[in-house]
Short mmCIF file of C-alpha atoms in Angstrom, two decimals:
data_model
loop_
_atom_site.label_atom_id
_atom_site.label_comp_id
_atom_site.label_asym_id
_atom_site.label_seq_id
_atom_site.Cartn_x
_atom_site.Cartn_y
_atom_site.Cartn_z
CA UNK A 98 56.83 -21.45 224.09
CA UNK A 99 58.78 -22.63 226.77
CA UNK A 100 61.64 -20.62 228.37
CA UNK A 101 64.69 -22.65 227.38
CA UNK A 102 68.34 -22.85 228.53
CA UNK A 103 71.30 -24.04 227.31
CA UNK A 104 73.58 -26.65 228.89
CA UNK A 105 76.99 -26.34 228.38
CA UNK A 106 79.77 -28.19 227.12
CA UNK A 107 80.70 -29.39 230.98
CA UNK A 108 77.39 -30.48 231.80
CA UNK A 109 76.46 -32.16 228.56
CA UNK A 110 80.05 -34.82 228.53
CA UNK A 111 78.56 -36.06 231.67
CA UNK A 112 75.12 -37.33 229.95
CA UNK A 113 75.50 -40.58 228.86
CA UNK A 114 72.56 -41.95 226.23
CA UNK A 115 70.31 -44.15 228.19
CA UNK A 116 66.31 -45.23 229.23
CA UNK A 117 64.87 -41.49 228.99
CA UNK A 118 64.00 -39.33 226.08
CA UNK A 119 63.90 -36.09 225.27
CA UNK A 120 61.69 -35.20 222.62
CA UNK A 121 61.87 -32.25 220.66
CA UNK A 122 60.15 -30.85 217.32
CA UNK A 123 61.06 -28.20 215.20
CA UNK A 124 59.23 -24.86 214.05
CA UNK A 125 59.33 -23.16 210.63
CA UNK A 126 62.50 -21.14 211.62
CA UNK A 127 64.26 -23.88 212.52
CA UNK A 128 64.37 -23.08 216.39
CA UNK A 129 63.74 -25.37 219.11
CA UNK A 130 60.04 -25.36 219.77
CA UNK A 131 59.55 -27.45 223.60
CA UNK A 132 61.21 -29.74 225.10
CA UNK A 133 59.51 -32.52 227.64
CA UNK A 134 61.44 -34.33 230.70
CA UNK A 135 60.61 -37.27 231.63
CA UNK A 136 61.03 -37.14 235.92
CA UNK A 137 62.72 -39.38 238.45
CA UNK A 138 64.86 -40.90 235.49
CA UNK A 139 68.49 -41.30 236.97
CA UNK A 140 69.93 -40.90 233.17
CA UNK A 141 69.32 -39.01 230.29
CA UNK A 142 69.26 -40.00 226.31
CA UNK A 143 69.75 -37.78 223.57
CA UNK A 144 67.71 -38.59 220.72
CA UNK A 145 67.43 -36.01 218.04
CA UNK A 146 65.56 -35.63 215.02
CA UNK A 147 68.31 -33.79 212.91
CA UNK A 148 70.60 -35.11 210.70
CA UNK A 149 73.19 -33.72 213.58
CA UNK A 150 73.10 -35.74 216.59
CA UNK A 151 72.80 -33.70 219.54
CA UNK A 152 75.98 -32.79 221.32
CA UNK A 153 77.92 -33.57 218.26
CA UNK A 154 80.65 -31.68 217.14
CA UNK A 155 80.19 -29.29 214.36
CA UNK A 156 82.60 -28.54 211.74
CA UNK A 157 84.57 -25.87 213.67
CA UNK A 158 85.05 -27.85 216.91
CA UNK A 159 81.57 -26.98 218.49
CA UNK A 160 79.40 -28.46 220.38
CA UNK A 161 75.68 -27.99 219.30
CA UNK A 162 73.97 -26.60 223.03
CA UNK A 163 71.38 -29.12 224.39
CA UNK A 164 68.19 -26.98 225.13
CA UNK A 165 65.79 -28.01 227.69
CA UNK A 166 62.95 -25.93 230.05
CA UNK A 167 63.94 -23.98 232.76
CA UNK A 168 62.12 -25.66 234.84
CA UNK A 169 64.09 -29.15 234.38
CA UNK A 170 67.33 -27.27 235.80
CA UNK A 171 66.85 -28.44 239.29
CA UNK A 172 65.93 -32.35 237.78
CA UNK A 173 68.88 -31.96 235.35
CA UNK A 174 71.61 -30.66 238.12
CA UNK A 175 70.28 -33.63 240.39
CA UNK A 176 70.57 -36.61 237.59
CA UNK A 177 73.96 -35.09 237.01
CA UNK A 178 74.55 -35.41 240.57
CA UNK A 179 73.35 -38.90 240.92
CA UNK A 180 74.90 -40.58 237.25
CA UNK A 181 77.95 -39.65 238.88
CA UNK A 182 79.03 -36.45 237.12
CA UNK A 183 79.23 -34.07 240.51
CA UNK A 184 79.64 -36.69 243.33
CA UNK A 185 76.76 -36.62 245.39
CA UNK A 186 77.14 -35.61 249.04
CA UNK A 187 77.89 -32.02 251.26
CA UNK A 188 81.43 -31.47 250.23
CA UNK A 189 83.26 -28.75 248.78
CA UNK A 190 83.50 -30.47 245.39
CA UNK A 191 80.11 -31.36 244.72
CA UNK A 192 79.04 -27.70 245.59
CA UNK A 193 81.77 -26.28 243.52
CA UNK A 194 80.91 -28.82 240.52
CA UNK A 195 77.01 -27.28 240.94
CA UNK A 196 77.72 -24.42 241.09
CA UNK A 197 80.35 -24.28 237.71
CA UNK A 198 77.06 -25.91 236.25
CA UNK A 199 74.93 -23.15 237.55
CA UNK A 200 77.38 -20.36 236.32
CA UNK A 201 77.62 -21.84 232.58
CA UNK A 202 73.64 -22.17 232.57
CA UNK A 203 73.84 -19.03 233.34
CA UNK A 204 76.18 -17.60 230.80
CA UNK A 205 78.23 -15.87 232.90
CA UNK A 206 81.09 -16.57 230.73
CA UNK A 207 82.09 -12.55 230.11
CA UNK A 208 81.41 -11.70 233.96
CA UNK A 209 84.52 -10.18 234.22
CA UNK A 210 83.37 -8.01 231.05
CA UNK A 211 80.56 -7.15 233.00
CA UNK A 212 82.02 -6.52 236.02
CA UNK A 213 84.88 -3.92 233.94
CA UNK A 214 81.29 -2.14 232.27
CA UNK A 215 80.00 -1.94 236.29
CA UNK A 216 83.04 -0.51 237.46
CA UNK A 217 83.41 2.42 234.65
CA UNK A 218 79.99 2.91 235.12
CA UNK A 219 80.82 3.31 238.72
CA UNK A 220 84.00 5.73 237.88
CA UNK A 221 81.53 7.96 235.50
CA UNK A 222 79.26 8.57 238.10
CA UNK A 223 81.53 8.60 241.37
CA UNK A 224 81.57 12.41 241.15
CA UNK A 225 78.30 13.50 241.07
CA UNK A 226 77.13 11.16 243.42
CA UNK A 227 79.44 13.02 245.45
CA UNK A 228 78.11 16.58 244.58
CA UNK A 229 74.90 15.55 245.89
CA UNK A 230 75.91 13.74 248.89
CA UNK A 231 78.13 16.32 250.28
CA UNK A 232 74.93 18.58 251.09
CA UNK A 233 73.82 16.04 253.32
CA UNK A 234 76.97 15.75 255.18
CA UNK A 235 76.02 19.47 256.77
CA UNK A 236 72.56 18.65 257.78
CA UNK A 237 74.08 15.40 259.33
CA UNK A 238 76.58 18.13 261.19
CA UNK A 239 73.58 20.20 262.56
CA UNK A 240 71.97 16.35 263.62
CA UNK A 241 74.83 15.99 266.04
CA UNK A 242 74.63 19.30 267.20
CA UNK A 243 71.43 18.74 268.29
CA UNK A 244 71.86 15.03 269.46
CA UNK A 245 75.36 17.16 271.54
CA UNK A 246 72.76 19.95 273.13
CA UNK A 247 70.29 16.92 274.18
CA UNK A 248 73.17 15.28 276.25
CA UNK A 249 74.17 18.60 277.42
CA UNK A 250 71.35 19.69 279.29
CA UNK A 251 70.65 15.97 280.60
CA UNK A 252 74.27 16.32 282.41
CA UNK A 253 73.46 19.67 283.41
CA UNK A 254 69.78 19.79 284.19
CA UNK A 255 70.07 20.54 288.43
CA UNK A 256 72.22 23.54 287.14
CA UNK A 257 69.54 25.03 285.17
CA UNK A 258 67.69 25.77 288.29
CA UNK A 259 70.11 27.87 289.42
CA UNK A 260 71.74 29.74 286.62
CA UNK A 261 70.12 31.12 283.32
CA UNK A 262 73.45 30.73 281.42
CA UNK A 263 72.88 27.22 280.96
CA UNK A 264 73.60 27.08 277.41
CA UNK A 265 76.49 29.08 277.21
CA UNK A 266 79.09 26.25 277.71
CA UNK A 267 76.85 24.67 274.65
CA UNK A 268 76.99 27.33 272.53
CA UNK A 269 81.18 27.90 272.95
CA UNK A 270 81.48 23.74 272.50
CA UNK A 271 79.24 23.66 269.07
CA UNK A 272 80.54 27.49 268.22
CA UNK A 273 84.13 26.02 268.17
CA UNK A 274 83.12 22.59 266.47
CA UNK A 275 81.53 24.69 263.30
CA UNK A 276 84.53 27.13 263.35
CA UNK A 277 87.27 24.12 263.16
CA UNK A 278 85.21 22.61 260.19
CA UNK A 279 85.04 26.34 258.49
CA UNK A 280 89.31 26.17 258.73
CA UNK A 281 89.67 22.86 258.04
CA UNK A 282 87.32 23.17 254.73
CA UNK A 283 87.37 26.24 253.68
CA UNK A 284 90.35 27.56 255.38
CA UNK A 285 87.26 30.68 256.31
CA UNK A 286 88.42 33.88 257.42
CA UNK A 287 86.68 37.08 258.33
CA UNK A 288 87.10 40.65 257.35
CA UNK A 289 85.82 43.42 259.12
CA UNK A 290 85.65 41.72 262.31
CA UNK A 291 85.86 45.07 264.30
CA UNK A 292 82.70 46.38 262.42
CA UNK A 293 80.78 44.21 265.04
CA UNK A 294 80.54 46.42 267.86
CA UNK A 295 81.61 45.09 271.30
CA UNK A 296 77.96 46.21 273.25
CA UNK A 297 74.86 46.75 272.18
CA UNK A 298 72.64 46.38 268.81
CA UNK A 299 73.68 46.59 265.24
CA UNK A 300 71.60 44.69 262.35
CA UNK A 301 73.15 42.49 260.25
CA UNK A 302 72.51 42.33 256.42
CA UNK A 303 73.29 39.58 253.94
CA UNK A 304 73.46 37.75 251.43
CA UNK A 305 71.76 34.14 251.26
CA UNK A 306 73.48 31.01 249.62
CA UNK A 307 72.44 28.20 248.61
CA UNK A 308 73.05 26.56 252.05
CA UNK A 309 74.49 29.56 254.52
CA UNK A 310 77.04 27.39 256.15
CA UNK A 311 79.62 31.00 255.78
CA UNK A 312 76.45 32.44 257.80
CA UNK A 313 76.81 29.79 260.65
CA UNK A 314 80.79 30.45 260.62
CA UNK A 315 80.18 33.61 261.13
CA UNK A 316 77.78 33.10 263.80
CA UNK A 317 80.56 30.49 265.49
CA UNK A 318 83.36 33.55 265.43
CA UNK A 319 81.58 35.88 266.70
CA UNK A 320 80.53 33.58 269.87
CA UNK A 321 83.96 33.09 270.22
CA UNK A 322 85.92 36.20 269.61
CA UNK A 323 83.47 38.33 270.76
CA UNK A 324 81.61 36.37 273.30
CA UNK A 325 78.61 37.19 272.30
CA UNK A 326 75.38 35.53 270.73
CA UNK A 327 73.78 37.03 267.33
CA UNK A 328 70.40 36.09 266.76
CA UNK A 329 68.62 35.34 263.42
CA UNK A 330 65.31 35.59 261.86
CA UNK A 331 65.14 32.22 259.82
CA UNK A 332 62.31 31.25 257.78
CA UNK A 333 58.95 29.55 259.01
CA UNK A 334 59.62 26.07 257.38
CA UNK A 335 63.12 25.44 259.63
CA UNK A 336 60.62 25.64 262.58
CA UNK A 337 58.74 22.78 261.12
CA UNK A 338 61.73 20.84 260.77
CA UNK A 339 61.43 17.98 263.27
CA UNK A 340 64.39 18.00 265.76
CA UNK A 341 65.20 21.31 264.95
CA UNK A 342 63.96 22.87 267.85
CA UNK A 343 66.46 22.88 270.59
CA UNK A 344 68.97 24.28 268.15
CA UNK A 345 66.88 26.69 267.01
CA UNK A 346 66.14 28.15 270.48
CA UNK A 347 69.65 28.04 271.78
CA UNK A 348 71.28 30.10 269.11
CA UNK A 349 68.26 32.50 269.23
CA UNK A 350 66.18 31.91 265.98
CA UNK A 351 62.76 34.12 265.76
CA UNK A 352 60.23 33.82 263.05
CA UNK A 353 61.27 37.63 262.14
CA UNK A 354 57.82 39.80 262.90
CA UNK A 355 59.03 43.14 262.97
CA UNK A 356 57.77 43.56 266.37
CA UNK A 357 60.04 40.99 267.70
CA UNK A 358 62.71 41.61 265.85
CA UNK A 359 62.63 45.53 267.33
CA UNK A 360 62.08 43.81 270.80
CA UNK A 361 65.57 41.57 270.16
CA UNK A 362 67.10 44.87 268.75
CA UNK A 363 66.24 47.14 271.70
CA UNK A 364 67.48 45.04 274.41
CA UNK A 365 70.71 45.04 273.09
CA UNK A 366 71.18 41.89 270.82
CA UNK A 367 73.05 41.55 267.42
CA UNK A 368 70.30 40.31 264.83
CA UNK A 369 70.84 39.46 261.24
CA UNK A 370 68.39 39.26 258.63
CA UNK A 371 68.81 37.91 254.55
CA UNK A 372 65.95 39.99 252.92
CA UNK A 373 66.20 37.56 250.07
CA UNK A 374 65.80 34.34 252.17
CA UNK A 375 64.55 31.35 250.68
CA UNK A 376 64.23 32.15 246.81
CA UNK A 377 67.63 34.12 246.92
CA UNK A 378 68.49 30.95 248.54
CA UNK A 379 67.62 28.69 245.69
CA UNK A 380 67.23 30.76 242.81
CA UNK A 381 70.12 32.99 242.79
CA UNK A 382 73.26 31.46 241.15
CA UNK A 383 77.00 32.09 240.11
CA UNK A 384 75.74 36.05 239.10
CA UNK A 385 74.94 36.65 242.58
CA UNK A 386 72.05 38.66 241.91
CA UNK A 387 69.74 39.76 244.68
CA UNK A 388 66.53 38.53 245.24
CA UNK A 389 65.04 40.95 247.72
CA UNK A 390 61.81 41.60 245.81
CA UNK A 391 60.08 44.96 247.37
CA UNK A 392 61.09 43.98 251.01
CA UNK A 393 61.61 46.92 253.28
CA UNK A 394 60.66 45.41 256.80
CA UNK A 395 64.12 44.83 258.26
CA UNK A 396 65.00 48.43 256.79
CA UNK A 397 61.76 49.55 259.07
CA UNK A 398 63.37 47.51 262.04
CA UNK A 399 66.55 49.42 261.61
CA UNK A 400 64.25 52.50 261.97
CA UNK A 401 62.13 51.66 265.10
CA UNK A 402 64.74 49.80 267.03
CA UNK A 403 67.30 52.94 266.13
CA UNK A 404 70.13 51.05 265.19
CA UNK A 405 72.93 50.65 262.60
CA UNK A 406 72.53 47.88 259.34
CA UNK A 407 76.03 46.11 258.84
CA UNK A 408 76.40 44.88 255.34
CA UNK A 409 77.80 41.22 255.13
CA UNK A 410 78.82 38.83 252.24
CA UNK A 411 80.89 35.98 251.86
CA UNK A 412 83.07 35.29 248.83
CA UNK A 413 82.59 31.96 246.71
CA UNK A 414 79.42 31.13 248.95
CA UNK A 415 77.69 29.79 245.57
CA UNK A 416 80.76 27.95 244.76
CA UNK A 417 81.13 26.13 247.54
CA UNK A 418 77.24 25.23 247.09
CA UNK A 419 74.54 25.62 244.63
CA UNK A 420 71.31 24.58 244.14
CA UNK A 421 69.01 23.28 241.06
CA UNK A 422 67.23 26.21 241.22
CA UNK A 423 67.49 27.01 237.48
CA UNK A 424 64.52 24.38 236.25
CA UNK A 425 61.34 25.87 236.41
CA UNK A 426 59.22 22.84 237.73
CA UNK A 427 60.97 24.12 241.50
CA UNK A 428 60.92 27.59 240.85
CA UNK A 429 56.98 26.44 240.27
CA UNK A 430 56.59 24.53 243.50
CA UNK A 431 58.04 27.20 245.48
CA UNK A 432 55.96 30.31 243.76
CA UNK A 433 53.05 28.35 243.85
CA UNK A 434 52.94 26.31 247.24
CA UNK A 435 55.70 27.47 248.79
CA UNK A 436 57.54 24.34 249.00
CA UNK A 437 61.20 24.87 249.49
CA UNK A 438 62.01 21.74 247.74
CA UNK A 439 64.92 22.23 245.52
CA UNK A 440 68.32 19.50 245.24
CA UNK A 441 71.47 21.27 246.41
CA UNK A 442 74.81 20.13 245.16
CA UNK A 443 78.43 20.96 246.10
CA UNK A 444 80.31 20.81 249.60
CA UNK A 445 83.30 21.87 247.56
CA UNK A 446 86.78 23.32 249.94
CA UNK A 447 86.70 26.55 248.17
CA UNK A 448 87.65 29.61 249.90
CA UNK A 449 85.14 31.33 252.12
CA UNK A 450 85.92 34.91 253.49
CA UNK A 451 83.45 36.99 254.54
CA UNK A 452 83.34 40.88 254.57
CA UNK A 453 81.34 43.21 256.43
CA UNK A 454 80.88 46.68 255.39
CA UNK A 455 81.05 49.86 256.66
CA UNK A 456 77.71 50.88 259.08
CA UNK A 457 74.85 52.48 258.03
CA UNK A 458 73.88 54.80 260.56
CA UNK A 459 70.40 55.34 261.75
CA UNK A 460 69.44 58.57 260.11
CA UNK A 461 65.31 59.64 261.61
CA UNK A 462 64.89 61.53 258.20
CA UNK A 463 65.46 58.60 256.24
CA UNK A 464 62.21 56.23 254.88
CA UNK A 465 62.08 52.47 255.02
CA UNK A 466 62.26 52.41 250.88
CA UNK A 467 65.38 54.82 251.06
CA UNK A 468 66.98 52.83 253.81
CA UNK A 469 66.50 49.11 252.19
CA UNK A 470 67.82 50.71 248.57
CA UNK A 471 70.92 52.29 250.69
CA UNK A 472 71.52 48.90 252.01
CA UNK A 473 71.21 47.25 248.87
CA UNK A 474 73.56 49.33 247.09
CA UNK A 475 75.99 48.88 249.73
CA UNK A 476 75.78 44.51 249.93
CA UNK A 477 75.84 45.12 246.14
CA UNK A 478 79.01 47.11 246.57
CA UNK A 479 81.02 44.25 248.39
CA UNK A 480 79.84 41.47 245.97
CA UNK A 481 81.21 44.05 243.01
CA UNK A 482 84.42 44.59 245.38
CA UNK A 483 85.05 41.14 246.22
CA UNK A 484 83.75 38.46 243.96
CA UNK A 485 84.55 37.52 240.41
CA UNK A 486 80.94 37.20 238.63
CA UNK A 487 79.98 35.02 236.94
CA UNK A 488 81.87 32.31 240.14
CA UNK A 489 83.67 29.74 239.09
CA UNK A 490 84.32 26.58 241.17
CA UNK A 491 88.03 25.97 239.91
CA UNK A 492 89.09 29.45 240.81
CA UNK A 493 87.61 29.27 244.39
CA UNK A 494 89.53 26.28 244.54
CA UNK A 495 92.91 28.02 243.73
CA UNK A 496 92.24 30.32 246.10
CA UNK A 497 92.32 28.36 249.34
CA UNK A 498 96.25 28.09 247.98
CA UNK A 499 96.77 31.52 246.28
CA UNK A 500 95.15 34.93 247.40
CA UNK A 501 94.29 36.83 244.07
CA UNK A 502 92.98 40.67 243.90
CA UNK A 503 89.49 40.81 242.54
CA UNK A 504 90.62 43.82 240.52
CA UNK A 505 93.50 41.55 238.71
#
């Protein structure tokens, strides 16, 4: 059958009967079964075989809709034009009359309904479009960082031949970008600050979010405060990330083998580790459980390099993101092909404050197993201490306004 269309009550007063006919049967329901235009006729005649003539007014003040093939819109719209209906010609009015014809064929009649169902739609999902688009916002953030440290050593590439500080005046400019987005969002503080020591090595300890933005506060202060640089040990896949390479190498990212990280360690830098890295990343949720599997290598770090492990977590970090990590088709991915491919939601302004612990001291009777549990215990002590479990997003909210006691 045909597609067919109705044309309205507008269109159809403007068709008086004259020389052309269109012909039209009936099936055994009653419905219009094809319709066939004659072409190049400047008028159109209604002839009908019903007992109703067509375009006749029904009993309740209706018109009965003339039905014709879709494809006769254009040859319909242009007799209209030319029997004098929409004067013919490029103005304003014979546009507007078109397109009023256009609209009703159409039956646009309850766009405005539409458009009310479009904009709740709209209001319904408004917020988590925003969940998942804050995320992004960050990795935009480290974009610019780079793009910044591209145009910085452009402007200052005849000084690199004759200093090795180069990036110093790069680090301070990004360190104190990141640390007026961690007061302006999550009005971030630090506690424990003095922990840090002011010379020499000391390994660093914590816990992973879902995106360790408190890690790369924390990393801003102590460039600033301190003036001095901590390394990390990040996982292999950010070194795969394109673009990511200039950042990674001015804020001194390794891969993390132990003999590197010992190397970092002995000549005196600060270098912190998250034994639960990427699946304590995405897996872990509101509990804040740790992921650190039977990992003892930074523990053996500690041991070779000689140094003390500072225990570090920051409160709300899951609020503030968390991942999707609780459906098993990523959890799958990741044990199986180690793809770190899972959606993280959030960006929320909850409070962030981070606390260090006190330091473990390097103890040369102590093994790598007993070390690593020692540490864990501790971390596990501050997240007891400090955060309410299981998080809630609400009350990290309230708490950028009102400082409450854990123990309350």
């Amino acid at each position: 059958m045909d597609s067919l269309f109705a044309i309205p009550d507008s269109v159809r007063r403007g068709l008086p009967a004259s020389k052309a006919t269109i012909a039209r049967s009936l099936d055994q329901n009653g419905n219009l079964e094809a319709y066939r235009v004659k072409n190049r006729v400047p008028l159109l005649e209604i002839k009908a075989h019903s007992t109703r003539a067509v375009g006749a007014s029904s009993a309740d003040g209706e018109r009965t809709p003339l039905r014709v093939p879709v494809g006769a819109l254009g040859s319909a719209l242009r007799m209209l034009a030319q029997d004098g209906s929409c004067d013919m010609g490029p103005s304003p009015a014979y546009v507007s009359c078109l397109m009023e014809s256009l609209l009703d064929w159409l039956e646009l009649d309850n766009l405005e309904d539409y458009l009310n169902y479009l904009a709740y739609l709209m209001w319904v999902f408004t917020p988590l479009i925003i969940v998942f688009i804050l995320p992004f916002i960050i990795v935009i953030f480290l974009y610019l960082s780079i793009l910044f440290l591209h145009v910085y050593k452009r402007k200052n590439e005849l000084k690199e031949a004759y200093s090795n500080s180069i990036w110093d005046g790069a680090r301070k400019t990004l360190a104190t970008l990141w640390d007026g987005h961690a007061a302006i969002w999550h009005g971030y503080e630090i506690c424990g600050l003095e922990k840090i020591p002011e010379n020499g090595p000391a390994l660093i300890v914590y816990y992973h979010g879902a995106l360790p933005v408190d890690y790369y506060y924390f990393v801003a202060k102590v460039i600033l405060l301190k003036g001095r640089t901590c390394h990390s040990v990040g996982d292999h896949f950010l070194f795969k990330v394109p673009g990511f390479k200039p950042l990674l190498e001015v804020f001194s990212v390794i891969h993390g083998p132990q003999e590197e990280c010992v190397r970092a360690l002995k000549d005196g830098h600060l270098l912190a580790i998250s034994p639960g890295g990427v699946r304590e990343a995405l897996f872990s949720d509101e509990s804040y459980i740790l992921m650190w599997g039977n990992r003892t290598g930074f523990a053996q770090v500690a041991i070779d390099a000689q140094v003390c492990i500072i225990p570090m977590f920051t409160q709300n970090v899951r609020e503030g993101f968390r991942s999707l990590g609780c459906l098993r088709i990523f959890r799958w991915m990741y044990e199986t092909y180690k793809i770190p491919f899972v959606p993280v939601y959030g960006g929320f302004p909850v409070k962030f404050r981070t606390y260090l612990g006190d330091p473990i001291q390097y103890d040369p009777n102590i093994t790598a197993n007993e070390l690593a549990e020692k540490t864990k215990c501790a971390l596990q002590s501050l997240i007891d201490r400090h955060q309410k479990i299981p998080g809630n997003i609400f009350r990290a909210l309230l708490e950028r306004f009102h400082r409450r006691a854990k123990e309350e």
